[in-house]
Short mmCIF file of C-alpha atoms in Angstrom, two decimals:
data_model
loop_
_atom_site.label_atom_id
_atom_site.label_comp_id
_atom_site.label_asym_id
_atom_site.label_seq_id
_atom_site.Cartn_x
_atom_site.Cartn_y
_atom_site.Cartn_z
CA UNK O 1 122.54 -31.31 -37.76
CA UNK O 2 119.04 -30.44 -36.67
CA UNK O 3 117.97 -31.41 -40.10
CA UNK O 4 119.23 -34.35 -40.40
CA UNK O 5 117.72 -35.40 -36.80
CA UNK O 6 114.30 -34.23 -38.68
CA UNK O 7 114.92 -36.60 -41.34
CA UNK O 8 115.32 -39.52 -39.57
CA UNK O 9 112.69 -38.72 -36.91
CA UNK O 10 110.39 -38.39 -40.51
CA UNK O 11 111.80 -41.87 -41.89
CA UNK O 12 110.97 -44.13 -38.93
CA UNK O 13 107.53 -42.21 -38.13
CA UNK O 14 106.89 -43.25 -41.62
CA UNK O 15 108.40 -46.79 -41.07
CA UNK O 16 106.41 -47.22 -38.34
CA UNK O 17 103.33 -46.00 -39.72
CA UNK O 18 103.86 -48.67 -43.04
CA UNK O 19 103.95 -51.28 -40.27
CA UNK O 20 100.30 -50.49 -38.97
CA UNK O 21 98.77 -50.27 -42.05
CA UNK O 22 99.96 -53.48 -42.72
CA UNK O 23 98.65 -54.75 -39.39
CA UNK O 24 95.20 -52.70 -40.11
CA UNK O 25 95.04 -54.63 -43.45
CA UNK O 26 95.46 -58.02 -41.88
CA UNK O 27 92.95 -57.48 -39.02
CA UNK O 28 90.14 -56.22 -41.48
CA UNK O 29 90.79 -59.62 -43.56
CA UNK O 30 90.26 -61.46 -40.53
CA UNK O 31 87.40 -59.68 -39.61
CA UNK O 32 86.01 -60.42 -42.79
CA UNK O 33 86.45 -63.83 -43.53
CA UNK O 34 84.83 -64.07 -39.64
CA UNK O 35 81.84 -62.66 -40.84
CA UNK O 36 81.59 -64.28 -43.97
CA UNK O 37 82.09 -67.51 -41.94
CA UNK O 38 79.38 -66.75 -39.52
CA UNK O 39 77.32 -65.78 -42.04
CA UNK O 40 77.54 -69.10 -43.77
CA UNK O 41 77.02 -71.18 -40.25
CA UNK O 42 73.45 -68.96 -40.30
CA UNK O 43 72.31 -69.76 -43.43
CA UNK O 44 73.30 -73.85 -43.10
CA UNK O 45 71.35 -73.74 -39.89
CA UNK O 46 68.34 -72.33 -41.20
#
């Protein structure tokens, strides 16, 4: 019984871990595309 417990403990940590690498992914597109945005506003203005 204790090993089954240990396998689904294993399966959601790793559910839940798939989730914020997701999340990681989208923020560091964001971030980019921000950047490469701003960076575009600097050179127009020069």
């Amino acid at each position: 019984m204790k090993r089954f417990l240990n396998l689904i403990l294993w399966l959601s940590s790793m559910n839940v871990l798939a989730v914020h690498g997701q999340s990681v992914t989208t923020h560091v597109k964001d971030l980019d595309s921000i950047i490469k945005q701003t960076e575009l506003t600097l050179k127009l203005n020069e």
